[in-house]
Amino acid sequence: MLQLVPETRFVVFDYGLKTRSSTFTLANGTSVEIELRGARGGRRYDRVENLATMYCASRLGSLGKLLNTNVAAIDQCDAVLDVSGGDSFSDIYGSRRFYDIVYPKLIAIQRKIPLFLLPQTYGPFQGLRFRELAARAVRGAEMCWARDQHSFQILQELLGDRFDPANHRCGVDLAFGLEPRPAPEVLSVDLQRMLELNRQERPLVGFNISGLIYNDPVAAAERYGFKADYHAVVRRFLTWLLSDTDANVVLVSHVISPAGHYESDPGACQAMADELQPQFPGRIVLSPSTLDQSQLKWLIGQTDWFCGTRMHATIAALSSGVPTATVSYSDKALGVFESCGQGGAVIDPRVLETEQVLEQLTDAYQNRASARQSLSQHLPKVLGQAREQLDCIVERIRSAAQQRHRCEG
């Protein structure tokens, strides 16, 4: 968006503390200074960045901006863009996570700042109260985009008689429009060597392990209803790849959390590498945890086949034309994969046993050539949608900002 509207100034609300500045590097290499402000959950209601505190202040009219500097910063914005992490606007992750996601939307609505819900997943919403708050958020937004047909249907249900096809649209995930940026200089020597090998003889497989599932498999299985053993699936499939094929493997981290954190992908990938490297020396490496989103997409795009559990890791692969499978425990994956003609590559450990998941993963890898051909036929349309929706969103933001300035003037 900064490349389309370079004069735009962004204030990014994240899970940090206080107000900070950061340098953001665009895919074309341009560096931009971004203002960061904390906006997070928790029980420290005395903190300006506490979302519940911000929400309460947002309801106090002109007094709100005097009581909370974050609310004052929002009041200065021409628009609020909200993507909910792409796939977090749901109550399946628990009530705390839901309120962290819905509060920013309600705050923008309270402050009468045009709210744009960027392409994302809507639902599922299992609790009535959560569904009511979600409906309130989408009905108060200036524009809402779903990233697949299934989510679009849920969005329409939430909107009811407020549905307007001009304002409520079905698009594709924003990550399809992310431009890759090469970063060979930060790769390990072993990974550089793998990229340089004859790939007809030594395919490179990218494999993303979700720390959320891997690091606490019992809790994850109970929470998401797994039938398959995720640990066993990862270990046995990678062992098969390394013993029965000539492929090399790069374990790709997508969610980078502090060491020891239960969601840490690097910790999960390191644990699996430590287990397999003695048996397969020189065949399995880790992606650098320092890559930004554009660099990581470039690396994923260098693989010959990719499998991931994290949604946006798989989107990076799909949008790069890499045949891709996903071991997914949420319905959100199916719509994204179907948009690329790859619905059959969604492998659900909630309904399949361990042996069935392994069988489908093996089939997906062995049929990667036909998957690549199918993906190449569907991808141009999806990438075209990504460009068109961004142009539309930018134009609507401009229009809303101009309208707001006219009203204030």
PDB file of C-alpha atoms in Angstrom, residues 5 27 30 34 50 52 105 107 136 184 195 207 242 284 309 345 353 379:
ATOM      1  CA  VAL A   5       0.280   5.775  -1.800  1.00  0.00           C
ATOM      2  CA  ALA A  27       9.811  -5.374  -1.117  1.00  0.00           C
ATOM      3  CA  THR A  30      12.857   1.194   0.242  1.00  0.00           C
ATOM      4  CA  ILE A  34       6.670   3.603  11.003  1.00  0.00           C
ATOM      5  CA  ASN A  50      -4.615  -2.003  27.443  1.00  0.00           C
ATOM      6  CA  ALA A  52     -10.163  -2.850  27.463  1.00  0.00           C
ATOM      7  CA  LYS A 105     -12.769  -2.687  15.527  1.00  0.00           C
ATOM      8  CA  ILE A 107     -12.871   1.359  19.170  1.00  0.00           C
ATOM      9  CA  ARG A 136     -21.679  -5.278  15.502  1.00  0.00           C
ATOM     10  CA  PRO A 184      20.746 -15.242  -0.143  1.00  0.00           C
ATOM     11  CA  LEU A 195      19.663 -24.109  -3.368  1.00  0.00           C
ATOM     12  CA  PHE A 207       8.277 -27.858   5.747  1.00  0.00           C
ATOM     13  CA  LEU A 242      14.878 -38.312   3.820  1.00  0.00           C
ATOM     14  CA  ILE A 284      17.952 -31.107   6.851  1.00  0.00           C
ATOM     15  CA  THR A 309       0.503 -25.865   9.174  1.00  0.00           C
ATOM     16  CA  ALA A 345      -4.149 -30.707  -0.724  1.00  0.00           C
ATOM     17  CA  GLU A 353      -5.991 -40.751  11.676  1.00  0.00           C
ATOM     18  CA  LEU A 379      -2.767 -18.558  -9.930  1.00  0.00           C
TER      19      LEU A 379
END
